[in-house]
Backbone atoms as SQL, in Angstrom:
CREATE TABLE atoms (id INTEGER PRIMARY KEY, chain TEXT, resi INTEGER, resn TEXT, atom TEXT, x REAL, y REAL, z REAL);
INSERT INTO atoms VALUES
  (1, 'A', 1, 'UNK', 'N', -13.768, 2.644, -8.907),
  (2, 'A', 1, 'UNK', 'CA', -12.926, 1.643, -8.257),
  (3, 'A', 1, 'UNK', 'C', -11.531, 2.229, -8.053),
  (4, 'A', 2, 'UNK', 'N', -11.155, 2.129, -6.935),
  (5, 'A', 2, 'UNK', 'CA', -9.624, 2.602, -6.716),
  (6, 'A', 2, 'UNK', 'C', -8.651, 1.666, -7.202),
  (7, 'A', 3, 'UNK', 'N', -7.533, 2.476, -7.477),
  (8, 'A', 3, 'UNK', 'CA', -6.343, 0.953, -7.752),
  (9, 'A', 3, 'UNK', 'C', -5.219, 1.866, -6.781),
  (10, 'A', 4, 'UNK', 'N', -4.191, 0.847, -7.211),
  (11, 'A', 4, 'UNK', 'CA', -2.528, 1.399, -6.494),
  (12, 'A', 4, 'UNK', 'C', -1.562, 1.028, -7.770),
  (13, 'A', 5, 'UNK', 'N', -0.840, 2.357, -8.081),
  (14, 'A', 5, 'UNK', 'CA', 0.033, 2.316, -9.275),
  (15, 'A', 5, 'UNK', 'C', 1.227, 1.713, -7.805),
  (16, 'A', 6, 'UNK', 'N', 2.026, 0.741, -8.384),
  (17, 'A', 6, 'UNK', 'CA', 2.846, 0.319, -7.667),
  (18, 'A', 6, 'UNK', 'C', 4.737, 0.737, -8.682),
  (19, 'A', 7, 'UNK', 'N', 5.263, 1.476, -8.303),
  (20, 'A', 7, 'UNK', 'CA', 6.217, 1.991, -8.599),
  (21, 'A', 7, 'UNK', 'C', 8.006, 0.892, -8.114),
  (22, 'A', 8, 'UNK', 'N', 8.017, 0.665, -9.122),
  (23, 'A', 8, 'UNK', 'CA', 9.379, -0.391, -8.598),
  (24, 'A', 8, 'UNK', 'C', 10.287, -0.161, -9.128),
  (25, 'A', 9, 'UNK', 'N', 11.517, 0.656, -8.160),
  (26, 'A', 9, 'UNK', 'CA', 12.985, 0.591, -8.004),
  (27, 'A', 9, 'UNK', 'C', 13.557, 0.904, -9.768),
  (28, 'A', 10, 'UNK', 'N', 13.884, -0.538, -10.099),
  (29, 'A', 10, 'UNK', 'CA', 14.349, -1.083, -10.998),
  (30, 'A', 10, 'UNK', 'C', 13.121, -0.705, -12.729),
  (31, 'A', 11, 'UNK', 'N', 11.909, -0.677, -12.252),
  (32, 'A', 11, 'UNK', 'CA', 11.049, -0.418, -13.272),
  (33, 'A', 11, 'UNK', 'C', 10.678, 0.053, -14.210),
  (34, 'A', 12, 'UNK', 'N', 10.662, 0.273, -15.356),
  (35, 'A', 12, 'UNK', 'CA', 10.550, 1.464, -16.380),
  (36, 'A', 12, 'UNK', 'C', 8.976, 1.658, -16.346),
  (37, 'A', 13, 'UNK', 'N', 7.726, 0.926, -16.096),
  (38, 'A', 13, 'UNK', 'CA', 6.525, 1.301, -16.306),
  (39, 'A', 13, 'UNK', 'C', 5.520, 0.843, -14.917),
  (40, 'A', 14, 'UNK', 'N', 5.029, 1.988, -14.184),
  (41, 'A', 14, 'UNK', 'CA', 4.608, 1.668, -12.665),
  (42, 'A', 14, 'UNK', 'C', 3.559, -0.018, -13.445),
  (43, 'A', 15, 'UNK', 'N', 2.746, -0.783, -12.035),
  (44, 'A', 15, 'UNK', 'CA', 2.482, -2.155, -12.280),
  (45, 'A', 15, 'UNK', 'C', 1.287, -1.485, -11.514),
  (46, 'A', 16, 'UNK', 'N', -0.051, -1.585, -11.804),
  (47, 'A', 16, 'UNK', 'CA', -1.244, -1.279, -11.909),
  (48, 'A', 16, 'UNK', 'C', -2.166, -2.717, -11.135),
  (49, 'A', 17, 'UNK', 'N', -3.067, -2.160, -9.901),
  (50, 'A', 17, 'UNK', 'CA', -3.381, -2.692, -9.080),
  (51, 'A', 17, 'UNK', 'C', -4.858, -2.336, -8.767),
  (52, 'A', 18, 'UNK', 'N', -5.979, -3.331, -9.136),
  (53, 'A', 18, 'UNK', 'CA', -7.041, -2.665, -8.810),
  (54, 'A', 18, 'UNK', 'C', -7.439, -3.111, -7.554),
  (55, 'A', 19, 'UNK', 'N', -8.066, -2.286, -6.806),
  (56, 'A', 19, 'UNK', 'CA', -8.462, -2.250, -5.270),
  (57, 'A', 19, 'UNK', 'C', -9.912, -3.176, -4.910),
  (58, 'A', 20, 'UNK', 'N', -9.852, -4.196, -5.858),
  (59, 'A', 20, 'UNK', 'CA', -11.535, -5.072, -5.717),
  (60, 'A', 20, 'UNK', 'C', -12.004, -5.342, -4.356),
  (61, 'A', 21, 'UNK', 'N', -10.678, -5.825, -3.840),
  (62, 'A', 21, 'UNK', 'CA', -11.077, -6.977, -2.796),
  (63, 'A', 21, 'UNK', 'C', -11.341, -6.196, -1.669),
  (64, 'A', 22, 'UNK', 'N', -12.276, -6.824, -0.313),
  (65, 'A', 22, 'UNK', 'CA', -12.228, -6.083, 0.649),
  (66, 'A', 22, 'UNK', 'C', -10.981, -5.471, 1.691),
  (67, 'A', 23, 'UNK', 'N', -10.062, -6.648, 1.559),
  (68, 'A', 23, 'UNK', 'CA', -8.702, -6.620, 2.587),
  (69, 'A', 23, 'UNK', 'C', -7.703, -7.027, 1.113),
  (70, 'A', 24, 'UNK', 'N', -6.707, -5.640, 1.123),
  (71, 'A', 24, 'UNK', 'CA', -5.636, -5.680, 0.002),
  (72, 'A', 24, 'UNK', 'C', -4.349, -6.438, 0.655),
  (73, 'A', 25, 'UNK', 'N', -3.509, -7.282, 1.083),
  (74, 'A', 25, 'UNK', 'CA', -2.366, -7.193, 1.475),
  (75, 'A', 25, 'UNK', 'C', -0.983, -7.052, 0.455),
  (76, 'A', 26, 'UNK', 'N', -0.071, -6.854, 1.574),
  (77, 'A', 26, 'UNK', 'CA', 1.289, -6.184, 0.720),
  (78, 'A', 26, 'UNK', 'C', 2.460, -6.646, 1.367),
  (79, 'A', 27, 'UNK', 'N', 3.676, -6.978, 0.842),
  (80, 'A', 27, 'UNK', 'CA', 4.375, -7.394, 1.398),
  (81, 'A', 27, 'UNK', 'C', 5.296, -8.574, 0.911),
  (82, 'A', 28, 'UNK', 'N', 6.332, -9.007, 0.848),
  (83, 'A', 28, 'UNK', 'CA', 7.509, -10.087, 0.726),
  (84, 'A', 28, 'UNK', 'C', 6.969, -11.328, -0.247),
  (85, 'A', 29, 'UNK', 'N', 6.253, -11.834, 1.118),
  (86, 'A', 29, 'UNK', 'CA', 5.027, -13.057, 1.415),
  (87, 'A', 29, 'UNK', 'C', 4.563, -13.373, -0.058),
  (88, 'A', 30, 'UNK', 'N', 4.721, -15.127, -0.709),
  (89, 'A', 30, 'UNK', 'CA', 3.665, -15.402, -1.854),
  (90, 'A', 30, 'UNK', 'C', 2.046, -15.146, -1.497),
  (91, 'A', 31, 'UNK', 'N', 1.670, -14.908, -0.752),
  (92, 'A', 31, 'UNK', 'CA', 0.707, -15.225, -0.046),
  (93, 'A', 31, 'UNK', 'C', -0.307, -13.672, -0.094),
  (94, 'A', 32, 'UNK', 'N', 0.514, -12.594, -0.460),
  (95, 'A', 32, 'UNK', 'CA', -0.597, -11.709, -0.238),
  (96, 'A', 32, 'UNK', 'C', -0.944, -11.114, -1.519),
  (97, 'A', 33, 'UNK', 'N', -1.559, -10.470, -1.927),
  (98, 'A', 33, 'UNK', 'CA', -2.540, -9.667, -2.945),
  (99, 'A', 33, 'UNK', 'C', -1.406, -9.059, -4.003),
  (100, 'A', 34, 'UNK', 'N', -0.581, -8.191, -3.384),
  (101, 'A', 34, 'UNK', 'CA', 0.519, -7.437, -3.663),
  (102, 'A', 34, 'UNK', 'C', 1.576, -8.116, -3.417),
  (103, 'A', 35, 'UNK', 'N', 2.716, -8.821, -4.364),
  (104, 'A', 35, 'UNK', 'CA', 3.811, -9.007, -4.039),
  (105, 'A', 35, 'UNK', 'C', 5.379, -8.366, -4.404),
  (106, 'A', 36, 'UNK', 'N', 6.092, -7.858, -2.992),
  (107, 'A', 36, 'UNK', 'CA', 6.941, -6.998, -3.904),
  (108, 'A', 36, 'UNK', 'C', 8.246, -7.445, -3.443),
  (109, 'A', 37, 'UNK', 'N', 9.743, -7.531, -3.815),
  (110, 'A', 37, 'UNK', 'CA', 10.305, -8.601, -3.553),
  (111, 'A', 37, 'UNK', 'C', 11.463, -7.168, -2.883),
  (112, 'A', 38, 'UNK', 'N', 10.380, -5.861, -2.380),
  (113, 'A', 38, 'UNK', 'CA', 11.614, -4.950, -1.870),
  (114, 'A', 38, 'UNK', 'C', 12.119, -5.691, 0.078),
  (115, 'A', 39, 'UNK', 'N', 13.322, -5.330, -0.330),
  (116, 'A', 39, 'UNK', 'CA', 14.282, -6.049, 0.823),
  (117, 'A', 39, 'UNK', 'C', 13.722, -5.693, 2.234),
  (118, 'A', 40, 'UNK', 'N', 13.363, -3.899, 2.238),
  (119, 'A', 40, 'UNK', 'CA', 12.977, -3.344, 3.094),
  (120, 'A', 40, 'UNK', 'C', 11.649, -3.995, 3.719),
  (121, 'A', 41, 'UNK', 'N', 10.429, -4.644, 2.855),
  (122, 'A', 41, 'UNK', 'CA', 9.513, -5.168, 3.258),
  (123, 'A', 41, 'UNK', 'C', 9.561, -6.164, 3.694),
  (124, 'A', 42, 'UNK', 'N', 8.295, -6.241, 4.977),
  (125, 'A', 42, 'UNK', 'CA', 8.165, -7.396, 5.689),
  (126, 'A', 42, 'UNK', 'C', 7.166, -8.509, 4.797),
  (127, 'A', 43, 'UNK', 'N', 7.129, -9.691, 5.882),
  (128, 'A', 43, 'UNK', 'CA', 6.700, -10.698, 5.147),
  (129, 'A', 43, 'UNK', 'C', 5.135, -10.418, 4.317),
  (130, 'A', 44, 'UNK', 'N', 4.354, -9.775, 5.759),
  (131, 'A', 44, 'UNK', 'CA', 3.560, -8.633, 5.244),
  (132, 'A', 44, 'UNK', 'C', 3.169, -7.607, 6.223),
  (133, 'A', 45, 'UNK', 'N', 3.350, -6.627, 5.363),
  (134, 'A', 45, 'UNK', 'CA', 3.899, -5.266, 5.788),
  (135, 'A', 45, 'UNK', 'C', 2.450, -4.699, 5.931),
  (136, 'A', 46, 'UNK', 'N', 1.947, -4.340, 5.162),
  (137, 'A', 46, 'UNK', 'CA', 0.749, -3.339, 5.208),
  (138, 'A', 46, 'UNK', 'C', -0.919, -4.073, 4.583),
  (139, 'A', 47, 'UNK', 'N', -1.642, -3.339, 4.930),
  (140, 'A', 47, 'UNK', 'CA', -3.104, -3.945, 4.183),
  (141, 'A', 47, 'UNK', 'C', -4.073, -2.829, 3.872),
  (142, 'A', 48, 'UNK', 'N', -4.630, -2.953, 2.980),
  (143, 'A', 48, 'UNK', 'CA', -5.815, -1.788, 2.872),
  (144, 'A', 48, 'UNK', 'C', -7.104, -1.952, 2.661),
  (145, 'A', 49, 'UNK', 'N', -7.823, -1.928, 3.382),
  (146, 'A', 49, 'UNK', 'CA', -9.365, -1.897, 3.998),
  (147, 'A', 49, 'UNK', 'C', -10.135, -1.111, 3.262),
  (148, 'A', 50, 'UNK', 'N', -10.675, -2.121, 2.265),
  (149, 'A', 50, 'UNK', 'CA', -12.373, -1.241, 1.255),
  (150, 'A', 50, 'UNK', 'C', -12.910, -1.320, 2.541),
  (151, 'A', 51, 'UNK', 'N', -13.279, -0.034, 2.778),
  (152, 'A', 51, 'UNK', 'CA', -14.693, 0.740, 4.274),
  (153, 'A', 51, 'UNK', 'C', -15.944, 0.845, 3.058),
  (154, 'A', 52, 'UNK', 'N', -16.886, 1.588, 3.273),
  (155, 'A', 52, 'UNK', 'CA', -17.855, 1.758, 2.211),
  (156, 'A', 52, 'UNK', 'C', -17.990, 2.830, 1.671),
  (157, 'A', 53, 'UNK', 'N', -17.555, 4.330, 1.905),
  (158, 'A', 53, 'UNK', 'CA', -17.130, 5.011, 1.183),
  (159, 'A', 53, 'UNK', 'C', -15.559, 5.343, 1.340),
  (160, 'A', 54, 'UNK', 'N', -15.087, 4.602, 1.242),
  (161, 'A', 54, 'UNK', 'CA', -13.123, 4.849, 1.578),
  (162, 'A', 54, 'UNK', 'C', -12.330, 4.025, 1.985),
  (163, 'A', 55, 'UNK', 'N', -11.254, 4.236, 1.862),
  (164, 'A', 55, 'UNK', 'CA', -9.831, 3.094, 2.315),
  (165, 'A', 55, 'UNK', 'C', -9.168, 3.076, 2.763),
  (166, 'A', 56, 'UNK', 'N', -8.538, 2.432, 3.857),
  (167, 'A', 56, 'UNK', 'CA', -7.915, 2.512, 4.849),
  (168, 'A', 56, 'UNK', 'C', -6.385, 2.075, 4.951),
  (169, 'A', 57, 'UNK', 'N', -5.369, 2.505, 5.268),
  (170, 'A', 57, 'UNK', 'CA', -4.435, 1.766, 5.168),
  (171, 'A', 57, 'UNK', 'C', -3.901, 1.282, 6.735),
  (172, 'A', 58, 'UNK', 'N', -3.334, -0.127, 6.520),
  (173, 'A', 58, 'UNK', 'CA', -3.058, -0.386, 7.883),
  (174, 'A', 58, 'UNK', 'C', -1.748, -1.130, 7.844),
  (175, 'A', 59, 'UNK', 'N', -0.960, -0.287, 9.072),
  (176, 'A', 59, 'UNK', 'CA', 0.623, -1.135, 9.039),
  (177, 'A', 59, 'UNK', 'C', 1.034, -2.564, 9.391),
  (178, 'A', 60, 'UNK', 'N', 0.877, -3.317, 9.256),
  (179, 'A', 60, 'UNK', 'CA', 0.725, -4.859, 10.322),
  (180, 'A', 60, 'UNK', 'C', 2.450, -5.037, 11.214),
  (181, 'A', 61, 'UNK', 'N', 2.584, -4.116, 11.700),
  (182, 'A', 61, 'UNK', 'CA', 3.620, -4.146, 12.483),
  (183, 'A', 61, 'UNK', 'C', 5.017, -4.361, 12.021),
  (184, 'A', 62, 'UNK', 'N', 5.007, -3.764, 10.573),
  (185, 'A', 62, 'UNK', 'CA', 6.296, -3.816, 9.506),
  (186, 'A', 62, 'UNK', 'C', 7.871, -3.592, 9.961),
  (187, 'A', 63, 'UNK', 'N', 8.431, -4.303, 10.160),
  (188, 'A', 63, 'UNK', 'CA', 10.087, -3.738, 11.123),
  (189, 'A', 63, 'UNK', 'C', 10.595, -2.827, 10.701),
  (190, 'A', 64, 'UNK', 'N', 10.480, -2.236, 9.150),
  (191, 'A', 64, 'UNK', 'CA', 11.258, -1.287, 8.848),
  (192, 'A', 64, 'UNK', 'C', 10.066, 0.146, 8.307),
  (193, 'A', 65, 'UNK', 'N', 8.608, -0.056, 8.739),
  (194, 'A', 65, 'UNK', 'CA', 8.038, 0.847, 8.950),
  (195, 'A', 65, 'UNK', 'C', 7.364, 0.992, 7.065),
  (196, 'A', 66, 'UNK', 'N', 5.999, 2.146, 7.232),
  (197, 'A', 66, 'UNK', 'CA', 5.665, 2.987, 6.001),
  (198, 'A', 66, 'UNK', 'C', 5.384, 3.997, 6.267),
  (199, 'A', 67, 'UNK', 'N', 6.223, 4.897, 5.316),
  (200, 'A', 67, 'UNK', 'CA', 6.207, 5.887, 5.154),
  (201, 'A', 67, 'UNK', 'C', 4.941, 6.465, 4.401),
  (202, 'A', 68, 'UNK', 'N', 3.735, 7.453, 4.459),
  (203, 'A', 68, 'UNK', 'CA', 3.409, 8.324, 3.787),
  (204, 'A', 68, 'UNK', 'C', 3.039, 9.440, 3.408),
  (205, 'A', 69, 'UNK', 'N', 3.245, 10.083, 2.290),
  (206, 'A', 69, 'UNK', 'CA', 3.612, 10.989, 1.940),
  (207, 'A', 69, 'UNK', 'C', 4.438, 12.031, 2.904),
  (208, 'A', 70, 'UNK', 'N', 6.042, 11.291, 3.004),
  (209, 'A', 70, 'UNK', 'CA', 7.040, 11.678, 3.284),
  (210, 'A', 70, 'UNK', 'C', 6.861, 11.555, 4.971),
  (211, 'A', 71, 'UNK', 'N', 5.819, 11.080, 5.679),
  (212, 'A', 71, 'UNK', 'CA', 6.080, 11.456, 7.267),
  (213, 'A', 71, 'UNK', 'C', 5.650, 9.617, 7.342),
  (214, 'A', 72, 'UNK', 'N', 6.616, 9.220, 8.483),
  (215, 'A', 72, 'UNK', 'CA', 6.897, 7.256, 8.822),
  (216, 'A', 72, 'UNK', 'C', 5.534, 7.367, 10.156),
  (217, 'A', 73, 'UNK', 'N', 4.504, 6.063, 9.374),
  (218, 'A', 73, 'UNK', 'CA', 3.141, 5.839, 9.768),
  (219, 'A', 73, 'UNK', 'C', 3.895, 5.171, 10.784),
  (220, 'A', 74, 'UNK', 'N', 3.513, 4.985, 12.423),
  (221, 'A', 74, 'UNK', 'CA', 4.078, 4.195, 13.611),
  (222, 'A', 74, 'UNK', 'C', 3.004, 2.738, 13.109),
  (223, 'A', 75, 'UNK', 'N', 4.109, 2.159, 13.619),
  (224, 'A', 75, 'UNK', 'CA', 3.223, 0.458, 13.718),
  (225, 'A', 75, 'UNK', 'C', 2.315, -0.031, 14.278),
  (226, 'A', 76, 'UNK', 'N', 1.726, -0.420, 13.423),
  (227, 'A', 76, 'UNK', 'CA', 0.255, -0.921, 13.473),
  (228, 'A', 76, 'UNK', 'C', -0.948, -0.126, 13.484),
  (229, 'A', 77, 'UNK', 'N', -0.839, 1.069, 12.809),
  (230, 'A', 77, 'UNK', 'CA', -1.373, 2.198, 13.173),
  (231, 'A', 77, 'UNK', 'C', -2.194, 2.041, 11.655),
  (232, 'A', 78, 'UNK', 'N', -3.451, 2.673, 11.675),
  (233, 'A', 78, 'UNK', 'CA', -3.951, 2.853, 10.793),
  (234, 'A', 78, 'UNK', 'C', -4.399, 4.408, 10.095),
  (235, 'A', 79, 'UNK', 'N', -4.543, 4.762, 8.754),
  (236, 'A', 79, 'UNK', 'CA', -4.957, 5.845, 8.019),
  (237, 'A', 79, 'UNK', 'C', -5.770, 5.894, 6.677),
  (238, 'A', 80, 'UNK', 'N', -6.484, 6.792, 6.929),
  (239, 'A', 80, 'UNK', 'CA', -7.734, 6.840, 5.926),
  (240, 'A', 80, 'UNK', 'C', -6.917, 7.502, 4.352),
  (241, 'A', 81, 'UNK', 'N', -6.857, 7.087, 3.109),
  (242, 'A', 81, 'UNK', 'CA', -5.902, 7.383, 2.257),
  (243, 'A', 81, 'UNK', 'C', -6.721, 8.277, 1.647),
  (244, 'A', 82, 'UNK', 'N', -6.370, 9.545, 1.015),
  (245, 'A', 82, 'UNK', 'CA', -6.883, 10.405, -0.004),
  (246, 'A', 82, 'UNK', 'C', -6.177, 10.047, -1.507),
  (247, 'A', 83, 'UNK', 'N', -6.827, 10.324, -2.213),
  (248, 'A', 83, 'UNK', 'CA', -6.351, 10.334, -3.658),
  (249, 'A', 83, 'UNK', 'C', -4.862, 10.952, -3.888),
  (250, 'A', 84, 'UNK', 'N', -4.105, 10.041, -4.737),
  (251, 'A', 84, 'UNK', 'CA', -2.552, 10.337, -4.662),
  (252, 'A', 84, 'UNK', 'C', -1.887, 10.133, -3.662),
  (253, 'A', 85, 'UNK', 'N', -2.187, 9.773, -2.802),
  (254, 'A', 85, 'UNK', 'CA', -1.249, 9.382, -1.245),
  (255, 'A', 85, 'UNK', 'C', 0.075, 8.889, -1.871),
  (256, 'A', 86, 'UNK', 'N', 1.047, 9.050, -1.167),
  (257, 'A', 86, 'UNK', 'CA', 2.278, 8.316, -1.825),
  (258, 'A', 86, 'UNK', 'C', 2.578, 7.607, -0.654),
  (259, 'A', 87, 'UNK', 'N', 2.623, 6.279, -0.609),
  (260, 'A', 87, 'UNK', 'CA', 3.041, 4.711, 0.407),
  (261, 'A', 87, 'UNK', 'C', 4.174, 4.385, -0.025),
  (262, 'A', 88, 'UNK', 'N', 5.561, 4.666, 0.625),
  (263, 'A', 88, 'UNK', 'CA', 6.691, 4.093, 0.739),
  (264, 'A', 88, 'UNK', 'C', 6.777, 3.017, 1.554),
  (265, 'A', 89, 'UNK', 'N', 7.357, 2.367, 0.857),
  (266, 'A', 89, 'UNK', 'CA', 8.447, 0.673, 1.304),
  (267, 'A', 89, 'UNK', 'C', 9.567, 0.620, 0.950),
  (268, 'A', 90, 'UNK', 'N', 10.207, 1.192, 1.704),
  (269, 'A', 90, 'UNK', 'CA', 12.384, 1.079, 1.424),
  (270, 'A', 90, 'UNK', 'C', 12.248, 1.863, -0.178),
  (271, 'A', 91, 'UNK', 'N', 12.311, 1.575, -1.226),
  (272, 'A', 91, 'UNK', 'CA', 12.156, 2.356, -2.446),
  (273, 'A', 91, 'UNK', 'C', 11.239, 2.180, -3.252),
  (274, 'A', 92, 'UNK', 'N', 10.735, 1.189, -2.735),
  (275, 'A', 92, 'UNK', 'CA', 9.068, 0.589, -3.765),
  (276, 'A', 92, 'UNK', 'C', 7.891, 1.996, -3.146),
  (277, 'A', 93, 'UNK', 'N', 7.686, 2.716, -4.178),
  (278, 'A', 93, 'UNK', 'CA', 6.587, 3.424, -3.650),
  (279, 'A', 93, 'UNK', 'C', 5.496, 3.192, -4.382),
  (280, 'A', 94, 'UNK', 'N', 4.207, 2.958, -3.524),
  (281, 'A', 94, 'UNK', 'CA', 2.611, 3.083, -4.412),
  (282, 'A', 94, 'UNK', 'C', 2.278, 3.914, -4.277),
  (283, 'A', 95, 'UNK', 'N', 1.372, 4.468, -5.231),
  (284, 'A', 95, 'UNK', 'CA', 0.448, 5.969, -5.469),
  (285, 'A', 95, 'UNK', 'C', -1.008, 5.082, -5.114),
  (286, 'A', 96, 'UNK', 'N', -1.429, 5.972, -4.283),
  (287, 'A', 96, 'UNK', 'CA', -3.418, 5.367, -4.458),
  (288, 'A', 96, 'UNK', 'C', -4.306, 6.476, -5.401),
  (289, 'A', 97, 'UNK', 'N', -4.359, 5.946, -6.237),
  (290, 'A', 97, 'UNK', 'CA', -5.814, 6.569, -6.714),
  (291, 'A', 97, 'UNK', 'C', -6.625, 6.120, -6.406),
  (292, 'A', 98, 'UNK', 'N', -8.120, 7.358, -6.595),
  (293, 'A', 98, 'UNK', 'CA', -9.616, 6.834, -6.673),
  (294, 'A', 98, 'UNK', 'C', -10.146, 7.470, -7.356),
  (295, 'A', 99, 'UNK', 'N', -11.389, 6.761, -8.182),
  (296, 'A', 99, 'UNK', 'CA', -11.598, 7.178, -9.262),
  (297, 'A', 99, 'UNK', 'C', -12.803, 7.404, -8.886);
């Protein structure tokens, strides 16, 4: 099962996220899976897609964009994540593992 270590700003110990569901969302919003209260994020920003062998990440048209691993994903654009990916949001970064 994959998770997302979710890394926050202010945090002393990343916040641990397992990847169950089919559609992960992320973003501002009470409303989605992941909630992160970074300024930079939209209401919801991104989502990630259990496929059947792999996971997908997808931008939902975020105003201030995600970054990963260091190069800014264009909006609404989607990418297949490898193990360790690093997903920036303004300073909130998640790591994806898969196990």
């Amino acid at each position: 099962m994959a998770h997302l270590l979710v890394i926050l700003p202010d945090a002393d110990e990343p916040l641990v996220f397992s990847l169950e569901e089919k559609f992960t969302t992320i973003g501002r919003a009470p409303g989605n899976t992941i909630v992160i209260g970074e300024g930079a994020a939209s209401r919801k920003h991104l989502m990630i897609k259990a496929l059947n062998e792999s996971y997908r990440l997808v931008d939902l048209g975020s105003a201030n964009g995600t970054v990963v691993n260091g190069e800014r994903l264009p909006s609404k654009k989607e990418l297949d994540l490898a193990h360790d990916d690093r997903i920036q949001i303004g300073k909130t970064v998640l790591v994806f593992k898969e196990q």
